[in-house]
Coordinates of N, CA, C and O in Angstrom, one line a residue:
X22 N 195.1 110.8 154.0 CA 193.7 111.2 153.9 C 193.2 111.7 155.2 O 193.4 111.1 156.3
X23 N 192.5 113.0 155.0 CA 192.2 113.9 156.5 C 190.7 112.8 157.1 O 189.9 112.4 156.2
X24 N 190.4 112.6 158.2 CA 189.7 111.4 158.7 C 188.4 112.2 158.4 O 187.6 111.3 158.3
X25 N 187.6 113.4 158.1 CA 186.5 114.1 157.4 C 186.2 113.6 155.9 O 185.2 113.2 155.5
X26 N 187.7 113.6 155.2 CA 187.4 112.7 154.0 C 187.2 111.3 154.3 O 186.0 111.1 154.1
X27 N 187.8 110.1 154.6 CA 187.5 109.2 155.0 C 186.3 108.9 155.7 O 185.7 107.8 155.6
X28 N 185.9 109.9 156.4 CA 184.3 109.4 156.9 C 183.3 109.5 156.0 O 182.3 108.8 156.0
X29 N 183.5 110.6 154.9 CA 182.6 111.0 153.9 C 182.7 109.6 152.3 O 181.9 109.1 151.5
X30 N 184.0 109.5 152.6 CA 183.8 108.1 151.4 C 183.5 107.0 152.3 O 182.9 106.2 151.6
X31 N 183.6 106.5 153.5 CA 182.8 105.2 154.6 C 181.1 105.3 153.5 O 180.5 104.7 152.6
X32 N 180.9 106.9 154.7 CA 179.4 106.7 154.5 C 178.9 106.6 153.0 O 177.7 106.8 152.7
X33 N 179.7 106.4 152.2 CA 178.8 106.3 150.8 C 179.3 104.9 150.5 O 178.8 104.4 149.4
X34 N 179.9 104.5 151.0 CA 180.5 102.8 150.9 C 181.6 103.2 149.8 O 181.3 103.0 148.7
X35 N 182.2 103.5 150.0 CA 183.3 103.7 149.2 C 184.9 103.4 150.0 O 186.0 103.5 149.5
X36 N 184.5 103.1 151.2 CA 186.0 102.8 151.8 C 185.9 101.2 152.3 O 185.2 100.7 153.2
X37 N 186.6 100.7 151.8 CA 186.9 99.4 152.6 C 186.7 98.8 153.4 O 185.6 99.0 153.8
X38 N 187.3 97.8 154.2 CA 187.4 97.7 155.8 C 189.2 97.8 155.4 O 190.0 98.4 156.2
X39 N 189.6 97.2 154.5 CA 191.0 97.0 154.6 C 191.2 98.7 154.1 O 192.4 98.7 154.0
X40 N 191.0 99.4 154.0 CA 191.3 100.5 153.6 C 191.2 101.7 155.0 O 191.8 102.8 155.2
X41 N 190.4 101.0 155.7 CA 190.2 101.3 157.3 C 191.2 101.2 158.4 O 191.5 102.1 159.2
X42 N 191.9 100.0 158.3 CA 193.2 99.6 158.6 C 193.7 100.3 158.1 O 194.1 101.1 158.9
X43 N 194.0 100.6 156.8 CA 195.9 100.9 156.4 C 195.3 102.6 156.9 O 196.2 103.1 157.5
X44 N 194.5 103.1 156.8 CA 194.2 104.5 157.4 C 194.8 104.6 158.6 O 195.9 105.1 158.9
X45 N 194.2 104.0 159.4 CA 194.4 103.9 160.8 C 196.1 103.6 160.7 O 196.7 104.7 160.7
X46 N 196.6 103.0 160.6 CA 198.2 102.4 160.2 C 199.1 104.3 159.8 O 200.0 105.1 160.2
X47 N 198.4 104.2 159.2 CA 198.7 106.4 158.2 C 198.8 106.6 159.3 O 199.9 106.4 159.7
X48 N 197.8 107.1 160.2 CA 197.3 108.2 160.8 C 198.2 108.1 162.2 O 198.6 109.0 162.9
X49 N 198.4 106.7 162.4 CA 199.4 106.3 164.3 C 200.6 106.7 163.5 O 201.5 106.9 164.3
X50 N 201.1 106.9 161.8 CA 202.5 106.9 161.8 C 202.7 108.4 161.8 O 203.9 108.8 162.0
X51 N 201.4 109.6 161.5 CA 201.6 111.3 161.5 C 201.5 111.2 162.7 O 201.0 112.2 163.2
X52 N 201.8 110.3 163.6 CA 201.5 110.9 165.4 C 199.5 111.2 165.7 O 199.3 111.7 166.8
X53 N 198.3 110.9 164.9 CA 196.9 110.9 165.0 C 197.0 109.1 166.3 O 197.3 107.9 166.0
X54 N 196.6 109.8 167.3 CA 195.9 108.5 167.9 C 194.8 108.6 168.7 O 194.5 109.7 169.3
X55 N 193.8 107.2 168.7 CA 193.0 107.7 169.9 C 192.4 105.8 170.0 O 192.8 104.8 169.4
X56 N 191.7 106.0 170.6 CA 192.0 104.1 171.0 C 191.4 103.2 170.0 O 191.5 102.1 169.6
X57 N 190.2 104.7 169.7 CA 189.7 103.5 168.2 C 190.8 103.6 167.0 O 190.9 102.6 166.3
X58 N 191.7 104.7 166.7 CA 192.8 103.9 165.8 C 193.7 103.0 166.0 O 193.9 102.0 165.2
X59 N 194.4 103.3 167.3 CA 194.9 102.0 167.4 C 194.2 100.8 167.4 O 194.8 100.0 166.7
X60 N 192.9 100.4 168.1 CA 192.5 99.3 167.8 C 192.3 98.5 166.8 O 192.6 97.3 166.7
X61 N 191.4 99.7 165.2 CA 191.8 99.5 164.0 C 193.4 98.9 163.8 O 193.6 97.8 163.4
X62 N 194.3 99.8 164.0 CA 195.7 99.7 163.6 C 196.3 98.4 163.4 O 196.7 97.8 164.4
X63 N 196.4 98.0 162.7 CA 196.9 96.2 162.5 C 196.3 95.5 162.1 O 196.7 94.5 161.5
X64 N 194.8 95.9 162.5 CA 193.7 94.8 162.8 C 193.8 93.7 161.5 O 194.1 94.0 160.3
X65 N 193.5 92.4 161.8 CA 193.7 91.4 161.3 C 192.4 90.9 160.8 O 192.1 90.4 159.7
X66 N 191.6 91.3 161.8 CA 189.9 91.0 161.2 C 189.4 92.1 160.8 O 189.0 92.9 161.5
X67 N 189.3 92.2 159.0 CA 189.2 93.5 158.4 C 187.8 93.1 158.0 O 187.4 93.6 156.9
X68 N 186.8 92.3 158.8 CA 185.2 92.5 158.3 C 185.3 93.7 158.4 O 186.3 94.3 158.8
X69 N 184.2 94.2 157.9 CA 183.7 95.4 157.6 C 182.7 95.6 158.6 O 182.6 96.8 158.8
X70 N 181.6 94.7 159.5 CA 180.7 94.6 160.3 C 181.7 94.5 161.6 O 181.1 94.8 162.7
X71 N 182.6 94.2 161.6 CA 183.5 94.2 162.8 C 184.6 95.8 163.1 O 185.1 96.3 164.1
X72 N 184.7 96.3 161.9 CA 185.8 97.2 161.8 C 184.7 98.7 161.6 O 185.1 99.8 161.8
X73 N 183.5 98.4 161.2 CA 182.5 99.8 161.0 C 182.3 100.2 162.2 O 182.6 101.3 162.3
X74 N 181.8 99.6 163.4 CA 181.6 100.2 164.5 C 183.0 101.1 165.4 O 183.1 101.9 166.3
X75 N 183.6 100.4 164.8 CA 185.3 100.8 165.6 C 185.5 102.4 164.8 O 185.6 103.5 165.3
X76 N 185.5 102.1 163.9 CA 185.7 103.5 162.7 C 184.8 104.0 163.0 O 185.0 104.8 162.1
X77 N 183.6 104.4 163.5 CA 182.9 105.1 163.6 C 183.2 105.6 165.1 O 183.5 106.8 165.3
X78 N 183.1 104.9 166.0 CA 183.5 105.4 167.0 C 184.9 106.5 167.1 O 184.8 107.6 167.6
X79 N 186.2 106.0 166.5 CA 187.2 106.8 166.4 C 186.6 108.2 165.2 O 187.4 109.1 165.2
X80 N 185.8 108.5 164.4 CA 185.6 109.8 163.7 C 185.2 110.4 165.5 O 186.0 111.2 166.1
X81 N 184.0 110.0 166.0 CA 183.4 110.5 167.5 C 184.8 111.1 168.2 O 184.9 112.2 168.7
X82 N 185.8 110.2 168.1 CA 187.2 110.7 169.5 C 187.7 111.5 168.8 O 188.3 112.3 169.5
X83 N 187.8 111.8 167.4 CA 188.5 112.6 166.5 C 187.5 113.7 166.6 O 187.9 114.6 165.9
X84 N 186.4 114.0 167.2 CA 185.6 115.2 167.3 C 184.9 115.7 165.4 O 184.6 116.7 164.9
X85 N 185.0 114.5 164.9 CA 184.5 114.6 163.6 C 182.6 114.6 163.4 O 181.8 113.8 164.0
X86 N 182.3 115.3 162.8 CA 180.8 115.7 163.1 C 180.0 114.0 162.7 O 180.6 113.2 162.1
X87 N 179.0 113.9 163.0 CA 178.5 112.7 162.6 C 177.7 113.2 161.2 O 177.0 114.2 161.1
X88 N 177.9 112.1 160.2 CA 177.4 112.2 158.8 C 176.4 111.7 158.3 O 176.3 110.4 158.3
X89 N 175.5 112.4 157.7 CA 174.7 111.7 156.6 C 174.7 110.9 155.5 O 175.1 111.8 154.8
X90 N 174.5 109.8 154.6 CA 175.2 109.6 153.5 C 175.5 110.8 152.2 O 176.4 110.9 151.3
X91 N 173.9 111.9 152.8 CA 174.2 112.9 151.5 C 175.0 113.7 152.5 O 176.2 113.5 152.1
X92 N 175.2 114.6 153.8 CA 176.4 114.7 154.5 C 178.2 114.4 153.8 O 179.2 115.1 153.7
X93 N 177.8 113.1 153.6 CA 179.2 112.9 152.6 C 179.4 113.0 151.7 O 180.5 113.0 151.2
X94 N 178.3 113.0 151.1 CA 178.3 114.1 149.8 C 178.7 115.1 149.5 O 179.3 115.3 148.5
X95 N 178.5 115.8 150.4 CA 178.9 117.3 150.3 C 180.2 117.9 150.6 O 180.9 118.9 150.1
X96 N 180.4 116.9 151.9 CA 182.3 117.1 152.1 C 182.9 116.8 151.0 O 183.6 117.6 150.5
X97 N 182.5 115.5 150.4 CA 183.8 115.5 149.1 C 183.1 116.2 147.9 O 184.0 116.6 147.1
X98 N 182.0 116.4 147.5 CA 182.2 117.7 146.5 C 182.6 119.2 146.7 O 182.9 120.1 145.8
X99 N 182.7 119.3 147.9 CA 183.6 120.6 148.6 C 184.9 120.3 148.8 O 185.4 121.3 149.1
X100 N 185.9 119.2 148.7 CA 186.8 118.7 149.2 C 187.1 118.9 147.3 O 187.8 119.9 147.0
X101 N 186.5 118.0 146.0 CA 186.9 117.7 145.2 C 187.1 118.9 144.4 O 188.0 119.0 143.6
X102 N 185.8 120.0 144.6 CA 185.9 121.4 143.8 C 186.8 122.0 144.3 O 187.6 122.7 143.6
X103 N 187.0 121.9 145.6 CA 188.5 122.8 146.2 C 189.4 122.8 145.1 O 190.0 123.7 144.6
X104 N 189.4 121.4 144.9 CA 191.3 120.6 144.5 C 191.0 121.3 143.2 O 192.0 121.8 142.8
X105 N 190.3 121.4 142.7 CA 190.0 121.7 141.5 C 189.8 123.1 140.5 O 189.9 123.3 139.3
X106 N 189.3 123.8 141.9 CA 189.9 125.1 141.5 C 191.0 125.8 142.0 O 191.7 126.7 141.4
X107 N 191.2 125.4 143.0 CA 193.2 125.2 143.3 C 194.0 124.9 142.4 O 195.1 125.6 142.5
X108 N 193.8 123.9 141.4 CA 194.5 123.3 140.8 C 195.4 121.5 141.1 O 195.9 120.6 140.6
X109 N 195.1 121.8 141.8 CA 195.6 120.6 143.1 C 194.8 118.9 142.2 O 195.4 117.9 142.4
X110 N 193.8 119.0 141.6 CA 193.1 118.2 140.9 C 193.1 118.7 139.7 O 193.3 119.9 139.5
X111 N 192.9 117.8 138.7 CA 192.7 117.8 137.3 C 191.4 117.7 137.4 O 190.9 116.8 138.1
X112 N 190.4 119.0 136.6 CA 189.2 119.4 136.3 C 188.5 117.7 135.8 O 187.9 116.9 136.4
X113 N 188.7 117.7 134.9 CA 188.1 116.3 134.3 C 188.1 115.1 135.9 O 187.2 114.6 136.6
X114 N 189.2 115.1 135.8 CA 189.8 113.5 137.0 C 188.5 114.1 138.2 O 187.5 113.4 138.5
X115 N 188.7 115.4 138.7 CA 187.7 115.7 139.6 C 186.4 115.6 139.9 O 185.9 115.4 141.0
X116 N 185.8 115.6 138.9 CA 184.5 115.4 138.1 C 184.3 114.7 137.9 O 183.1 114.3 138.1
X117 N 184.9 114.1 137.6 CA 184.7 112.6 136.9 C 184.4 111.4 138.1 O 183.7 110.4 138.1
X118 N 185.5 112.0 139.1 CA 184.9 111.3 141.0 C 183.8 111.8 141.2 O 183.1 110.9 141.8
X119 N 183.2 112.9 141.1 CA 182.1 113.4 141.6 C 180.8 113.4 140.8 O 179.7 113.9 141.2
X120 N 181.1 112.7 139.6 CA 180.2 111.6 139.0 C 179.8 110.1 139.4 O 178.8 109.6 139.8
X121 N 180.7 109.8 139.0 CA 180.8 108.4 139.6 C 180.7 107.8 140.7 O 180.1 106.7 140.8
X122 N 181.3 108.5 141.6 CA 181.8 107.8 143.0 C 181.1 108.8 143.9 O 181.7 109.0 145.0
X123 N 180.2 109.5 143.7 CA 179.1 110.9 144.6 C 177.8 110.4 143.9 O 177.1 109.5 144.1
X124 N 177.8 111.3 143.1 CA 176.4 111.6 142.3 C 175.5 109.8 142.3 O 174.3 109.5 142.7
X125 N 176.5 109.0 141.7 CA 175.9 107.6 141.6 C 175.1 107.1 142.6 O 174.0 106.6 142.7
X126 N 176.3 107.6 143.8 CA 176.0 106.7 145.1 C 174.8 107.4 146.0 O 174.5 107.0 147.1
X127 N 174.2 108.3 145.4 CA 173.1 109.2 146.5 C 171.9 109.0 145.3 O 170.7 108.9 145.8
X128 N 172.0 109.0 143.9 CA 170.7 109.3 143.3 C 169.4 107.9 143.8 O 168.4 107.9 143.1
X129 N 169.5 106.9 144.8 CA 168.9 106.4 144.9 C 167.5 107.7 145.9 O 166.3 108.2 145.8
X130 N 168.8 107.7 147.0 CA 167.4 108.2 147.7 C 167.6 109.5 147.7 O 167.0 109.9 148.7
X131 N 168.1 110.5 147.0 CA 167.8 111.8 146.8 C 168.3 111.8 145.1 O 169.4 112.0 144.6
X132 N 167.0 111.6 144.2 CA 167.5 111.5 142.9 C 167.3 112.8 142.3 O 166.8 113.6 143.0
X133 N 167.7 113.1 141.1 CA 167.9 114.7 140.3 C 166.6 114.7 140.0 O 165.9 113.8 139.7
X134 N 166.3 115.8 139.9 CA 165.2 116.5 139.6 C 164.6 116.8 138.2 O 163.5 116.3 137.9
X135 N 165.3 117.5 137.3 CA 165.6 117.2 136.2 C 166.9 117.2 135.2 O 166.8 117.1 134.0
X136 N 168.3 117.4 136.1 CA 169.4 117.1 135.0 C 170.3 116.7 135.9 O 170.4 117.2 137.0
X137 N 171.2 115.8 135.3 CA 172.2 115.1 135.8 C 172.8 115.4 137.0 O 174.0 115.3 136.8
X138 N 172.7 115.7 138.4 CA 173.7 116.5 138.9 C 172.9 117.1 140.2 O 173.2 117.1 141.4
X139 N 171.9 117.6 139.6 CA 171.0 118.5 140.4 C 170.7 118.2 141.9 O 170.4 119.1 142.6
X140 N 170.8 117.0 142.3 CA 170.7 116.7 143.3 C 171.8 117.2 144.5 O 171.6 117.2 145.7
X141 N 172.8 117.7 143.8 CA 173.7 118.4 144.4 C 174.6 119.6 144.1 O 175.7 120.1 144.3
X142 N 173.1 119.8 143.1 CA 173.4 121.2 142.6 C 174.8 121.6 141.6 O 175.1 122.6 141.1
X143 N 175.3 120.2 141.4 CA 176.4 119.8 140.4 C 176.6 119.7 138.5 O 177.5 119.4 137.8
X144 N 175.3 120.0 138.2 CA 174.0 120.1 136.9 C 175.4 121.0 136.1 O 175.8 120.4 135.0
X145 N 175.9 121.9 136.4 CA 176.8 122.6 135.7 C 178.1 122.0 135.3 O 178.6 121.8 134.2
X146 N 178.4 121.9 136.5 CA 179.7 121.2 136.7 C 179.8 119.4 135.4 O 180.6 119.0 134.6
X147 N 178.4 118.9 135.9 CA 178.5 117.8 134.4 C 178.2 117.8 133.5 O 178.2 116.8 132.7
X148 N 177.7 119.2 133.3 CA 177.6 119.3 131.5 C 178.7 119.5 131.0 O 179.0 118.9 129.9
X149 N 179.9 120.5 131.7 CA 180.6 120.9 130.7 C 181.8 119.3 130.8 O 182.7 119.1 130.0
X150 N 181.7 118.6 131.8 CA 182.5 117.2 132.2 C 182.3 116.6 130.6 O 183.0 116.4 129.7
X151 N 180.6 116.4 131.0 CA 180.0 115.6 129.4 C 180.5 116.3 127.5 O 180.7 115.9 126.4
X152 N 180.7 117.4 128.0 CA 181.6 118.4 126.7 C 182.7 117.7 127.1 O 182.5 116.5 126.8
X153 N 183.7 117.7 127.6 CA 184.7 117.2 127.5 C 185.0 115.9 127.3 O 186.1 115.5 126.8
X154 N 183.9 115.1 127.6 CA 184.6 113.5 127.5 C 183.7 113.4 125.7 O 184.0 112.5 124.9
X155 N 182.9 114.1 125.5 CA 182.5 113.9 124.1 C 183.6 114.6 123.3 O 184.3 113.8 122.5
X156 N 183.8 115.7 123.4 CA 185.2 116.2 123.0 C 186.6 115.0 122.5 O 187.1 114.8 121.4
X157 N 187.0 114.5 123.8 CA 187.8 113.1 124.1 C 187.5 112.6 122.9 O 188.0 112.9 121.8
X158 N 186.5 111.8 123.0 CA 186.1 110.3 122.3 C 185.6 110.6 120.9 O 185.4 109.6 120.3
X159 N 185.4 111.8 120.3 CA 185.3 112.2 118.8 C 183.0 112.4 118.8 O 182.5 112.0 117.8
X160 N 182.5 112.6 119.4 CA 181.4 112.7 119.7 C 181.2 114.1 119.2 O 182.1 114.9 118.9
X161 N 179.9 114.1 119.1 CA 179.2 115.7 119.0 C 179.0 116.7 120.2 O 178.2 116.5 121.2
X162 N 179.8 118.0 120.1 CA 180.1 118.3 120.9 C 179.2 120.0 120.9 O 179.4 120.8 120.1
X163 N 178.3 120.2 121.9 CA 177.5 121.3 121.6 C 177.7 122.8 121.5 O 177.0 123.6 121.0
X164 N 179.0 122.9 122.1 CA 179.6 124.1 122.5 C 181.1 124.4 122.0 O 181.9 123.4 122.0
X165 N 181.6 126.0 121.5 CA 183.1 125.6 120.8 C 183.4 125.1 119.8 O 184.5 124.8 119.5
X166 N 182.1 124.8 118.9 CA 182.3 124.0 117.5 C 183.2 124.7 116.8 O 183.9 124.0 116.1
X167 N 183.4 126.1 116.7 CA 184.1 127.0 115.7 C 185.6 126.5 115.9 O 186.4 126.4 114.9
X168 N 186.0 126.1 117.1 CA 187.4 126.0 117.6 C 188.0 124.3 117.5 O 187.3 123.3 117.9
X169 N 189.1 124.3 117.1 CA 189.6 122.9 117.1 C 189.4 122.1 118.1 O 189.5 122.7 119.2
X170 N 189.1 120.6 118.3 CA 188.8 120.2 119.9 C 189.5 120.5 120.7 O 189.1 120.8 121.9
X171 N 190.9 120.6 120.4 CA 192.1 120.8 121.3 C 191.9 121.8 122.1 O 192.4 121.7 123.3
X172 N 191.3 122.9 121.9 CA 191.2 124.2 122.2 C 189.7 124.3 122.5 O 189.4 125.3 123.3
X173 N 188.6 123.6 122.1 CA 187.5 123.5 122.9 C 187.5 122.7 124.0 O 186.6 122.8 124.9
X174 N 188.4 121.9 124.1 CA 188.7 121.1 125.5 C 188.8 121.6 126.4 O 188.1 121.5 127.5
X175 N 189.8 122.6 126.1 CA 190.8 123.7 126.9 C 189.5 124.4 127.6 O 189.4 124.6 128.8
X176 N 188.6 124.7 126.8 CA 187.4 126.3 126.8 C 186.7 125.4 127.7 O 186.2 125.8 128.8
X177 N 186.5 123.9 127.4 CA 185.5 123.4 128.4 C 186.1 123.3 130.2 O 185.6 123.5 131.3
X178 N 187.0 123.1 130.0 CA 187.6 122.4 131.3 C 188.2 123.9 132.2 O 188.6 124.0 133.4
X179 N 188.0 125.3 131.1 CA 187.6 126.7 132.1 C 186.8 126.9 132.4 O 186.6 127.8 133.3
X180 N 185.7 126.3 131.7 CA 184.2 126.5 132.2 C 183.5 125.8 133.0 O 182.4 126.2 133.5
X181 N 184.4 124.4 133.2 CA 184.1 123.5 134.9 C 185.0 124.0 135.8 O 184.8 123.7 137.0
X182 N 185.7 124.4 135.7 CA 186.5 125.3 136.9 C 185.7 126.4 137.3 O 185.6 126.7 138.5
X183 N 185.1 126.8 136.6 CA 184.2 128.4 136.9 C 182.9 127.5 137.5 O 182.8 127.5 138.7
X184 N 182.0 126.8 136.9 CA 181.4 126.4 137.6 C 181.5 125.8 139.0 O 180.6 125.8 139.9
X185 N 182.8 125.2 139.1 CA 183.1 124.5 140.5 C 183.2 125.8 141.5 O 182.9 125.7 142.7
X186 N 183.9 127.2 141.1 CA 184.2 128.2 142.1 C 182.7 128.5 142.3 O 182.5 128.7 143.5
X187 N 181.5 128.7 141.4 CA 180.3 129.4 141.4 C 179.8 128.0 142.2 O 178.8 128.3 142.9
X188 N 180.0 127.1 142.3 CA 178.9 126.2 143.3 C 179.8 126.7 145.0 O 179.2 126.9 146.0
X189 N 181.5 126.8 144.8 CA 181.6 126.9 145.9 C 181.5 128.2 146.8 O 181.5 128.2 148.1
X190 N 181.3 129.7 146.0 CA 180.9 130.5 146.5 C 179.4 130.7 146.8 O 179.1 131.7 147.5
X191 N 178.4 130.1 146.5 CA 177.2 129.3 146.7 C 177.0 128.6 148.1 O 176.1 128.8 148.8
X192 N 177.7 127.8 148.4 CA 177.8 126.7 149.7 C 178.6 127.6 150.8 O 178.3 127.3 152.0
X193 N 179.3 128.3 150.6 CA 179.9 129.2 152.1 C 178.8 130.4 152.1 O 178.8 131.3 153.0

């Protein structure tokens, strides 16, 4: 994991402290060092109030920008739509992190406006997610009715691909 992603799942509480370590442990074995990973590296005291300051300092020696919580928002919905319109991620799997494990963790203090998503401009991207997992599970599905689900699945999961290139030609 590139230490931009790892800072961006910290600040949303999504990484560990033991997850901090084995990072750190990765990163001394690609040849990445700087004193806050080694210090992490082994570490035996995997508090999280002990190991946050250390991790935060080494993103600083890594010349990693300092983040926001919605900041890390953004890296990994730019990080997750990449993989995704790359191919590199499965559309659903992708979305479905950037539901869950994004969208969740920010609507406290920047909540949607009026549709699911919106707060990060992602409103597109989980409707056609919500077609698909209704699709899945034998639900009512609003869009593609003419076509077998099998093949409306298919129609949905090109139409969150297109939406993920249309938010990312949007953000550059």
């Amino acid at each position: 994991m590139e230490p931009i992603e790892a800072f961006a799942l910290y600040r949303l509480g999504k990484l560990s402290s033991d997850q901090i370590v084995s990072l750190a442990d990765a990163w001394l074995c690609e040849g990445v060092f700087t004193d806050g990973i080694n210090e992490l590296s082994g570490s035996t005291n995997s508090v999280m109030a002990d190991i946050a300051p250390i991790f935060e300092r080494t993103m600083s020696e890594l010349n990693e920008p300092s983040l926001t919580k919605f900041d890390g928002a953004i890296v990994l919905v730019k990080m997750k739509l990449e993989g995704i319109v790359s191919n590199t991620i499965d559309p659903e799997e992708g979305a479905s992190f950037l539901y869950w494990n994004v969208h969740h963790e920010i609507t406290n203090e920047y909540p949607d406006k009026e549709y699911s998503g919106d707060n990060l401009g992602l409103e597109n991207v989980f409707f056609w997610l919500r077609e698909i997992w209704d699709c899945n599970d034998g639900s009512m599905i609003l869009y593609h009715t003419d076509l077998p689900r099998e093949k409306a699945e298919l129609k949905f999961r090109e139409n969150l691909i297109e939406e993920a290139e249309n938010w990312l030609s949007k953000a550059t």
